[in-house]
Short mmCIF file of C-alpha atoms and ligand atoms in Angstrom, two decimals:
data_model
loop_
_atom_site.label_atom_id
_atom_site.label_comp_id
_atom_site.label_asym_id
_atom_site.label_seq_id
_atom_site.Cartn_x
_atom_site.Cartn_y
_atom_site.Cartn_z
CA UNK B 1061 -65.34 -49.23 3.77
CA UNK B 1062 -69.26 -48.84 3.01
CA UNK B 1063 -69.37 -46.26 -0.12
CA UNK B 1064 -71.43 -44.10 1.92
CA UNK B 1065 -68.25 -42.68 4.37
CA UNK B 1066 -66.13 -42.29 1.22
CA UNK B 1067 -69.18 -40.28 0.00
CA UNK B 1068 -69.27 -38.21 3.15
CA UNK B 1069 -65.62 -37.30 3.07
CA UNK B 1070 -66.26 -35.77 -0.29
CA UNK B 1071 -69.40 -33.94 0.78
CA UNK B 1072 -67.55 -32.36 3.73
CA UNK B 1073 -65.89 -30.55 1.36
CA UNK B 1074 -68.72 -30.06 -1.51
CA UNK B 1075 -71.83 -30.61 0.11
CA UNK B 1076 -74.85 -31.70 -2.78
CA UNK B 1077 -76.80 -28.88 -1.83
CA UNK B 1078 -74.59 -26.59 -3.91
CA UNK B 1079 -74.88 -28.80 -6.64
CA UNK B 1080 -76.95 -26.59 -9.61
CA UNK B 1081 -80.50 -26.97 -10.05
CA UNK B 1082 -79.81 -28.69 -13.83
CA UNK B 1083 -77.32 -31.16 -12.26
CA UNK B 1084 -77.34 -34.80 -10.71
CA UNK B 1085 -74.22 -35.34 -8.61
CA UNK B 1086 -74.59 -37.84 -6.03
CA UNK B 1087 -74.88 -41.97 -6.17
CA UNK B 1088 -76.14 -43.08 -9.58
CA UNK B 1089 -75.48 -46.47 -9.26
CA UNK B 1090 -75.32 -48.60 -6.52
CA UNK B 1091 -76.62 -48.87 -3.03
CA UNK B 1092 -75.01 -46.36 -0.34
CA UNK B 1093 -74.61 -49.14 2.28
CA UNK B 1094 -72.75 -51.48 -0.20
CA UNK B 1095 -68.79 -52.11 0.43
CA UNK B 1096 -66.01 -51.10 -1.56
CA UNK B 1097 -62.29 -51.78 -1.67
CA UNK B 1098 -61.28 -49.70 -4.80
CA UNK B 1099 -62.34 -46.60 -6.54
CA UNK B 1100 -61.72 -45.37 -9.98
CA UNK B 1101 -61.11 -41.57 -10.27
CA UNK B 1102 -62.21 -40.27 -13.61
CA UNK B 1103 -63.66 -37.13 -15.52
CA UNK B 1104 -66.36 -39.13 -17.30
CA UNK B 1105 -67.35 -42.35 -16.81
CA UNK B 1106 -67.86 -43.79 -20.17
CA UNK B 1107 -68.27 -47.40 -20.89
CA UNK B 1108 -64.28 -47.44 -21.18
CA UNK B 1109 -63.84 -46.35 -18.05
CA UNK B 1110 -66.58 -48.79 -16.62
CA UNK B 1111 -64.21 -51.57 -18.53
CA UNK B 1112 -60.97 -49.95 -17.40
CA UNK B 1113 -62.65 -49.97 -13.19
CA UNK B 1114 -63.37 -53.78 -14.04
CA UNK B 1115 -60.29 -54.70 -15.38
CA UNK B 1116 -58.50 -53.12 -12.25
CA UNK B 1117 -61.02 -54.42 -9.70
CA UNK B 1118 -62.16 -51.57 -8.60
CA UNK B 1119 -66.17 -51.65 -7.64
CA UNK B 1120 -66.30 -47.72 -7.26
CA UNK B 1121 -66.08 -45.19 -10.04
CA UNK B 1122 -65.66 -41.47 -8.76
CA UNK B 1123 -66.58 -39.16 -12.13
CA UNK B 1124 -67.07 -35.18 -12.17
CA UNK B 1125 -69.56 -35.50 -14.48
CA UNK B 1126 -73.05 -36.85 -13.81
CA UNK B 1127 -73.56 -40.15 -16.99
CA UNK B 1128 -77.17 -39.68 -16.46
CA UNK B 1129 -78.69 -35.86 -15.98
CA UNK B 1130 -81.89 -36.54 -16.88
CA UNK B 1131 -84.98 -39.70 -15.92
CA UNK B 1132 -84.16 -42.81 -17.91
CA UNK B 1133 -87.62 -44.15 -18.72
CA UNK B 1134 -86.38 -47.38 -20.37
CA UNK B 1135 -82.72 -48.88 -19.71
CA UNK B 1136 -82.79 -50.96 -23.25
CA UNK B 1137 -79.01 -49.95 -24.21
CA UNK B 1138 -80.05 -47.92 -27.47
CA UNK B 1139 -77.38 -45.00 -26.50
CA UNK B 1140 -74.27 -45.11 -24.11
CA UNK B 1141 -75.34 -43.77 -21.03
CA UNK B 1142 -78.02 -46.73 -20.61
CA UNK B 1143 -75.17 -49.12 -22.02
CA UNK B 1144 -72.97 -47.69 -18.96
CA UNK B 1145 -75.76 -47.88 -16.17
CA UNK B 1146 -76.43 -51.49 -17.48
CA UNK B 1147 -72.69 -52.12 -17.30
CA UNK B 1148 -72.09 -51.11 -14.23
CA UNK B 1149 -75.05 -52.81 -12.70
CA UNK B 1150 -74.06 -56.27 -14.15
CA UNK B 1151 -70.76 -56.51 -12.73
CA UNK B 1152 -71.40 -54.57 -9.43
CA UNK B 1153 -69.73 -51.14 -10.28
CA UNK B 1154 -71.02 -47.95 -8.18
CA UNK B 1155 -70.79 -45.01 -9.72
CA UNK B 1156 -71.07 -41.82 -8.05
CA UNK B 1157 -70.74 -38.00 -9.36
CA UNK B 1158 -69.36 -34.93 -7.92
CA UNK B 1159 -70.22 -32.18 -10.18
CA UNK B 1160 -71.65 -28.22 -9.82
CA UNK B 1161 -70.77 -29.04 -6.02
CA UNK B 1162 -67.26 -29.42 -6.56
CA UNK B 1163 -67.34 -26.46 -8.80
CA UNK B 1164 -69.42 -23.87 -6.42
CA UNK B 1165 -66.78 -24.28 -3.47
CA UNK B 1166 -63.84 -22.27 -2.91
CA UNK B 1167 -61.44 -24.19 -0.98
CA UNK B 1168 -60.59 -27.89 -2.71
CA UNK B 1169 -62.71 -27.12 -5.43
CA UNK B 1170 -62.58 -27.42 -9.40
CA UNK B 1171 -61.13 -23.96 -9.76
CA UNK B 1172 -58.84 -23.41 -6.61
CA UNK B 1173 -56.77 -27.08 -8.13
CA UNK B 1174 -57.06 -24.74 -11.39
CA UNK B 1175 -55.84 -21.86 -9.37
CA UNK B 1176 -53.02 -24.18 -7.70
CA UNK B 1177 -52.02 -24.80 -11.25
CA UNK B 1178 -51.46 -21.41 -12.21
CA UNK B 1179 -50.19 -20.13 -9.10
CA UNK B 1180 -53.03 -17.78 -7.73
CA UNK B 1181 -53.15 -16.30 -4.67
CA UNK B 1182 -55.38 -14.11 -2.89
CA UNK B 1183 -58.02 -16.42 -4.28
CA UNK B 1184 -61.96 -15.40 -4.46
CA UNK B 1185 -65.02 -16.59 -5.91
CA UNK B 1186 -65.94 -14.71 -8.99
CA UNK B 1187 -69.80 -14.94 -8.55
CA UNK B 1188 -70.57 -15.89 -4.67
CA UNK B 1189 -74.17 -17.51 -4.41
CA UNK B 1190 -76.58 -15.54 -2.69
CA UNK B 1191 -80.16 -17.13 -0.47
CA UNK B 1192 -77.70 -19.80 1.38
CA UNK B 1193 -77.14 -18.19 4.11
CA UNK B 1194 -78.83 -17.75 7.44
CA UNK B 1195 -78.61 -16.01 10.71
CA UNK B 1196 -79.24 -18.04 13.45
CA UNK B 1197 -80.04 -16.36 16.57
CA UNK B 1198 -80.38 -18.24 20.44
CA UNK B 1199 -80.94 -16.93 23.56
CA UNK B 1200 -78.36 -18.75 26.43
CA UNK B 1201 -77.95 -18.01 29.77
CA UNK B 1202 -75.33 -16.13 30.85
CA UNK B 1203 -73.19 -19.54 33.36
CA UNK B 1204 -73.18 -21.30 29.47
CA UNK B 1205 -72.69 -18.70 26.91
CA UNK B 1206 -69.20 -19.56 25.73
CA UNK B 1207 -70.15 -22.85 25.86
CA UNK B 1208 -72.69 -22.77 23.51
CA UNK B 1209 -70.68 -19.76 21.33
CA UNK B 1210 -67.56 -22.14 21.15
CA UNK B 1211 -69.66 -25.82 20.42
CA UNK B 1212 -71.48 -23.33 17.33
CA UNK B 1213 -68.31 -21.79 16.65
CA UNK B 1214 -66.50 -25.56 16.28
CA UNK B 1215 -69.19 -26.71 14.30
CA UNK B 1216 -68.83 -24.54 11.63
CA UNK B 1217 -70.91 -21.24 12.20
CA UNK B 1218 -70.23 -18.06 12.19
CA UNK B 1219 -67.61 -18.18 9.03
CA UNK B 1220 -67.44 -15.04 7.18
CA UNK B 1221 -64.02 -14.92 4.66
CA UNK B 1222 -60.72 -15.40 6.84
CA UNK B 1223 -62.49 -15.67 10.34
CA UNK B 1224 -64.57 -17.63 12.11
CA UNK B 1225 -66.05 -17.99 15.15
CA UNK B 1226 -68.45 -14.50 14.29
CA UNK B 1227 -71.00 -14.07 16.59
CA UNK B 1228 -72.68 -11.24 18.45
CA UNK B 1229 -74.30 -11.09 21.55
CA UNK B 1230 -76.77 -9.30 23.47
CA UNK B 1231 -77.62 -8.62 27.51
CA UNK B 1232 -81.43 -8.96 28.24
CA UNK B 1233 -83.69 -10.82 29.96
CA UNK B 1234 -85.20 -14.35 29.36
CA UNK B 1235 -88.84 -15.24 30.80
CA UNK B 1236 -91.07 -18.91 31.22
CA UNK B 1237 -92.94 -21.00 32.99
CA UNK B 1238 -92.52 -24.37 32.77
CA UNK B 1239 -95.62 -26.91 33.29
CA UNK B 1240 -96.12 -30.10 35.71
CA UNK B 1241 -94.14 -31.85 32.75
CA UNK B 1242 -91.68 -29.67 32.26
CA UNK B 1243 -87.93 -30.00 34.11
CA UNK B 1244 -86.80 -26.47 34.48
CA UNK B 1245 -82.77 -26.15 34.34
CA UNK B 1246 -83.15 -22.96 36.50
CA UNK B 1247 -86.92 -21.89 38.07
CA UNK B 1248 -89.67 -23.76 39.65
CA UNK B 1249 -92.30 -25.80 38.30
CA UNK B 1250 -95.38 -23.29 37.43
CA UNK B 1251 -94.00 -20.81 38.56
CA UNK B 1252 -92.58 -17.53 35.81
CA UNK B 1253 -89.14 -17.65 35.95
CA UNK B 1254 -87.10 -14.37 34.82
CA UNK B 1255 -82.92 -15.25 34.13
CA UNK B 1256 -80.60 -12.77 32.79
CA UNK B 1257 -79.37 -14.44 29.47
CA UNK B 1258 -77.38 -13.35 26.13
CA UNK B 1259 -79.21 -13.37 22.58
CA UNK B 1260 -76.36 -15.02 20.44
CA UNK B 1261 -76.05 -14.29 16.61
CA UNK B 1262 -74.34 -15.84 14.04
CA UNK B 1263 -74.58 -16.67 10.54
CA UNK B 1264 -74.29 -19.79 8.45
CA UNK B 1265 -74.75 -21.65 5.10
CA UNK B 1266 -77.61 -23.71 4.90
CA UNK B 1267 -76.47 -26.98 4.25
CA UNK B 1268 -74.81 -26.67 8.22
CA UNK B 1269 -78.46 -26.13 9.80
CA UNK B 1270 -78.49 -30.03 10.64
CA UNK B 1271 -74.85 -29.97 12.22
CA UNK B 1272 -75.37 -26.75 13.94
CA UNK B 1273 -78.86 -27.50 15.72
CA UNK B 1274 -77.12 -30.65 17.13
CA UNK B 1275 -74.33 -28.96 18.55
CA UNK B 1276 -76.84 -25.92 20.13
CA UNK B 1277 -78.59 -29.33 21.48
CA UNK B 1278 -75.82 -30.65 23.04
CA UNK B 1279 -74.02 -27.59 24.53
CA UNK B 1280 -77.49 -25.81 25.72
CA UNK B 1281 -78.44 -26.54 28.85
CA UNK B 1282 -82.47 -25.81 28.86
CA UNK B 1283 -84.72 -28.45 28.26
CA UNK B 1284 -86.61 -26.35 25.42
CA UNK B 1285 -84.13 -24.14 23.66
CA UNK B 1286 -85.90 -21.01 22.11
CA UNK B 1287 -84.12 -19.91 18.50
CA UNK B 1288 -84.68 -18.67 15.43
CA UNK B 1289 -83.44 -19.65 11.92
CA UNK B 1290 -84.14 -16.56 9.77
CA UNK B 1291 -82.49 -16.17 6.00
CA UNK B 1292 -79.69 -13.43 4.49
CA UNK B 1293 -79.99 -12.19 1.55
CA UNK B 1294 -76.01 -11.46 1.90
CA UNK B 1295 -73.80 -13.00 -0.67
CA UNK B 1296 -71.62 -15.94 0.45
CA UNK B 1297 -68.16 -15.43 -0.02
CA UNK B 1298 -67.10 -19.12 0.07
CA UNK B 1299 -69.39 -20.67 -2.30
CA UNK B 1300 -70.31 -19.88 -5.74
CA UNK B 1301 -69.41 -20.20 -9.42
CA UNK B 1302 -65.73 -19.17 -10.98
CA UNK B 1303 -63.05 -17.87 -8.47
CA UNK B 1304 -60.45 -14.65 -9.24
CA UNK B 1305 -56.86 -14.71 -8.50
CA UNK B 1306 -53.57 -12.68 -9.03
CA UNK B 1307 -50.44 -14.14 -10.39
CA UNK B 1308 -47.49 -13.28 -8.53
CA UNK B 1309 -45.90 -11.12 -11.36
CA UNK B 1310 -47.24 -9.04 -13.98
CA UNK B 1311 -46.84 -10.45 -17.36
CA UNK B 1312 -47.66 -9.84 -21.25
CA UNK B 1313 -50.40 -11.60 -22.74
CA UNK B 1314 -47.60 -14.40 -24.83
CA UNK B 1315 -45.99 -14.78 -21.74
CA UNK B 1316 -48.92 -15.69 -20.15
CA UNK B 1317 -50.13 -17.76 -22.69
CA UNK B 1318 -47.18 -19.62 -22.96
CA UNK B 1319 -47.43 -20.25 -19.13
CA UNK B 1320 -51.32 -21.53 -19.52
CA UNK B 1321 -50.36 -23.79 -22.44
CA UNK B 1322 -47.72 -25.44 -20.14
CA UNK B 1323 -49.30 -25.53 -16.50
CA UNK B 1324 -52.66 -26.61 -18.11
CA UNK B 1325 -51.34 -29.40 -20.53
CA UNK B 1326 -53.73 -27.64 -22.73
CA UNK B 1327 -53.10 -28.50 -26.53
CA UNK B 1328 -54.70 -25.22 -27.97
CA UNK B 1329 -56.05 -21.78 -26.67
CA UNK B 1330 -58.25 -20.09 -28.49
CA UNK B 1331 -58.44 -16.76 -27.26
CA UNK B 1332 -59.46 -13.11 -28.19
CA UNK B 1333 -57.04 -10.08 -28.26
CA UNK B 1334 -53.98 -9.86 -26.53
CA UNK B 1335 -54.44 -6.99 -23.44
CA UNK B 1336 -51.53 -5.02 -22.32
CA UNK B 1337 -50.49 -7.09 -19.17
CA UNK B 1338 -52.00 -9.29 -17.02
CA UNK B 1339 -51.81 -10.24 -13.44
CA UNK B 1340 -55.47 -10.74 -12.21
CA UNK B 1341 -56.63 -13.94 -13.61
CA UNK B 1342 -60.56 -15.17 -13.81
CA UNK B 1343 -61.06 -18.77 -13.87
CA UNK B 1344 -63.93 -21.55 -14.58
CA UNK B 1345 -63.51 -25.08 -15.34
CA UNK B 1346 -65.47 -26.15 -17.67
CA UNK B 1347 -68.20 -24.10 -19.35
CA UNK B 1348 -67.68 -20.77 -18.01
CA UNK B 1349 -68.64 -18.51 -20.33
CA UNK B 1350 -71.82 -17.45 -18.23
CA UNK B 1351 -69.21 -15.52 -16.50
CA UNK B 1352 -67.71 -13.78 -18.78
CA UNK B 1353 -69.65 -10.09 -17.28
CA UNK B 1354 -69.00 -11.04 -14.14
CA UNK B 1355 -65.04 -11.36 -14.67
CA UNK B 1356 -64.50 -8.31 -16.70
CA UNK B 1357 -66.56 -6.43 -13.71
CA UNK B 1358 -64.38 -7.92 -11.28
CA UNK B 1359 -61.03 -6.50 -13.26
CA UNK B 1360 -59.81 -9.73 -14.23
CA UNK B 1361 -57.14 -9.43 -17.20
CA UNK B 1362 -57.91 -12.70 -18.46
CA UNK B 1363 -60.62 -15.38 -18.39
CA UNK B 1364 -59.90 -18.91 -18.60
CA UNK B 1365 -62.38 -21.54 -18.99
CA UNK B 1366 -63.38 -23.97 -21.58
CA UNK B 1367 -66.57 -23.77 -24.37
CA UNK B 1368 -67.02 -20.23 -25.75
CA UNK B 1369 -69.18 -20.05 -28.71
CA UNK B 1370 -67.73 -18.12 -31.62
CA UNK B 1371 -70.20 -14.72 -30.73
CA UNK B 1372 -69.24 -14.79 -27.56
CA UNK B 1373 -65.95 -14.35 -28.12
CA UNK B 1374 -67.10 -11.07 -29.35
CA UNK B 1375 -68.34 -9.98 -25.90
CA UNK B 1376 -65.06 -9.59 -24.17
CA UNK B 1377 -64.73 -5.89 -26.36
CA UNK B 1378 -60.91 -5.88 -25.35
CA UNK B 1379 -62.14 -5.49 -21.68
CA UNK B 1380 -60.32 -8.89 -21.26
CA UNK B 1381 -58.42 -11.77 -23.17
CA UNK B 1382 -60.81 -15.09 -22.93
CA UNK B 1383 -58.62 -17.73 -23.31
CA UNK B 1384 -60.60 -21.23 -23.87
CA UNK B 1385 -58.26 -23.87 -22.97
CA UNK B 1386 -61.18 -26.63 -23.36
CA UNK B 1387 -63.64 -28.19 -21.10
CA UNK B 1388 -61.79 -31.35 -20.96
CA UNK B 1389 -58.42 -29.60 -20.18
CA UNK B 1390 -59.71 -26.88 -18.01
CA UNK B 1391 -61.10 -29.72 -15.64
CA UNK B 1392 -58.28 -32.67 -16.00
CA UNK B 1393 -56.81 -32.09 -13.15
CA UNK B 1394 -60.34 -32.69 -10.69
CA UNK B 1395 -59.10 -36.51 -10.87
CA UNK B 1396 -55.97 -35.71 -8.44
CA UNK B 1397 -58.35 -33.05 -6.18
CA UNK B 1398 -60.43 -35.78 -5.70
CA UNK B 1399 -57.37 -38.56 -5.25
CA UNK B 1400 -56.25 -35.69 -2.95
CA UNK B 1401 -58.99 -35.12 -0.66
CA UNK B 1402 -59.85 -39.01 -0.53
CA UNK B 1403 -56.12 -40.01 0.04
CA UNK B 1404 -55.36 -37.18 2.81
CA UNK B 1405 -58.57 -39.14 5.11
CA UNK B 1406 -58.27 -42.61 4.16
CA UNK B 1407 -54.77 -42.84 3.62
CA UNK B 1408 -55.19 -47.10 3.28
CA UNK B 1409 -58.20 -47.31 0.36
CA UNK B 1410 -57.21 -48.06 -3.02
CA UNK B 1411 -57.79 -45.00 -5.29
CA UNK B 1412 -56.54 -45.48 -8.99
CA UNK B 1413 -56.47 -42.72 -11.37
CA UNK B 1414 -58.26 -43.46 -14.68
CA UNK B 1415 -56.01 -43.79 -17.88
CA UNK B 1416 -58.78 -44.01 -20.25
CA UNK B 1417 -59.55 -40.52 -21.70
CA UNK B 1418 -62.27 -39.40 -22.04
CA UNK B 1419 -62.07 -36.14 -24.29
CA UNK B 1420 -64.24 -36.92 -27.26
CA UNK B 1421 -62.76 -33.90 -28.79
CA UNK B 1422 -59.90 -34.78 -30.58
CA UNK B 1423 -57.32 -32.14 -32.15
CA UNK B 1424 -55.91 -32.30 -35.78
CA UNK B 1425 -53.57 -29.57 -36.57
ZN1 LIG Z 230 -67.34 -30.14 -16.92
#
């Protein structure tokens, strides 16, 4: 198994073009081509970690977090993320990152495992990202039109919430002239040809354009397909940052808190006021408090994430109870969505779950 397909698999899912401008998921160590046999699934990858992947044999390390973020300009092992990187290096460990992207997708992302956890249904995204999508419009004659609708429509486009295959299309007519070159699928040779054909519609995320042009190749049947790729403003309701839920029964705020504590593992919550009852639940993993407007405009009875700062606790003016379960334990459980996704399509590569922690908070109480 060459790193790169097991990369792939988790790309499919959370593609690194909705990783966030400040982050550096993807392959930080190793080469893309190299094999691997066994992969270590971890939050951090720390130098324990690196020692725990090379006591187990494993030559891949899957983290969340990113060890470097930022241009190493001299890899002297003065702090521990060049101590890592050398690590890994000398005894062959890869180590690859799947960070903001596995946070800005809906489905088998951070916060639908947290969601899972809890119990959420009717699951959202709290902030969907706007400028990724695009509406990609063809023009098809009328002998391949579903054709070319269904090949776009398997490939991905034309997803908007619950359905797919969205398109629209269009009666009009098509006109060209082909040159001396040129071999016309319908037409002569210089001569203007006039076909009835359908303008076809759709719209899809950006990160698709490469998929979705090579299924429009391979289903169209001119020789020089005309189209357009022109960009939405519209929100996009599948990827973006936090996700909002409902719990299947009303509760109080202990009750729910009690419930958090327990299907979290978390140790402590620190959280605001209690509210009168809660049954639509905000969610971030991690540092969510950028959020926090966006979930009390959305309804949400509670917020859980990880991180607040003492003043912003002030900001939730009883609107909603901010519970802060912890970075660490607001994103444990990304090690089995990962061992989940990997293990569903390659049911016969090694995939260990780390046992090192790697909290450096530590609770004394
Ligand atoms: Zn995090």
């Amino acid at each position: 198994m060459k790193i790169s397909e097991v990369i792939k698999i988790l790309e499919d899912i959370a593609p690194s073009q909705l990783q966030e401008s400040y982050d550096n998921s993807g392959l930080i160590v190793g080469n893309p081509n190299d094999e691997c046999s066994k992969a270590l699934i971890c939050l951090d990858s720390t130098e324990e970690i690196i020692d725990e992947a090379m006591e187990k044999g494993c030559d891949l390390v899957i983290a969340h977090h990113p060890i470097v973020f930022t241009g190493l300009k001299k890899l002297n092992g003065k702090n521990y993320i060049e101590r890592v990187v050398i690590k890994a290096i000398k005894n062959d460990i890869a180590i690859y990152a799947i960070h903001t992207n596995l946070d800005n997708v809906l489905h088998q992302g951070v916060n639908s495992k947290i969601a899972e956890k809890l119990k959420l249904s009717n699951c959202k995204i709290l902030k969907p990202r706007r400028g990724d999508l695009n509406n990609l419009i063809t023009y098809v004659p009328m002998s391949s039109i579903d054709q070319v609708r269904m090949a776009l429509g398997e490939a991905g486009g034309g997803s908007i919430g619950n359905y797919d295959f969205c398109t629209f299309m269009s009666e009009g007519k098509g006109t060209f002239r082909g040159n001396q070159n040129s071999n016309p699928t319908v037409g002569r040779k210089g001569e203007i040809a006039i076909e009835p054909e359908m303008r076809l519609e759709l719209v899809f995320p950006s990160h698709m354009e490469s998929k979705l042009l090579k299924a429009l190749r391979e289903s169209h049947p001119y020789e020089e397909i005309a189209y357009s790729i022109v960009p939405i403003k519209n929100s996009w309701q599948d990827g973006g940052s936090g996700l909002i839920g409902d719990l299947d029964q009303t509760m109080t705020s202990k009750e729910f808190l009690q419930k958090l504590r327990s299907d979290m593992s978390a140790r402590v919550i620190r959280h605001t006021a209690e509210v009168e009852k809660v049954q639509k639940v905000a969610v971030c993993g991690g540092s969510g408090s950028f959020l926090l407007s966006d979930a009390i405009a959305s309804g949400a009875d509670v917020f859980v994430t990880g991180d607040f700062k003492y003043h912003q606790f002030f900001d939730a003016e009883n609107k909603l109870m901010i519970c802060d379960i912890g970075h660490y334990e607001s994103e444990q459980f990304t090690i089995e969505l990962i061992g989940d996704i990997l293990s569903k399509k390659l049911p016969n590569f090694a995939l260990i779950f780390a046992q090192t922690g790697s909290n450096p908070i530590h609770y004394f109480y």
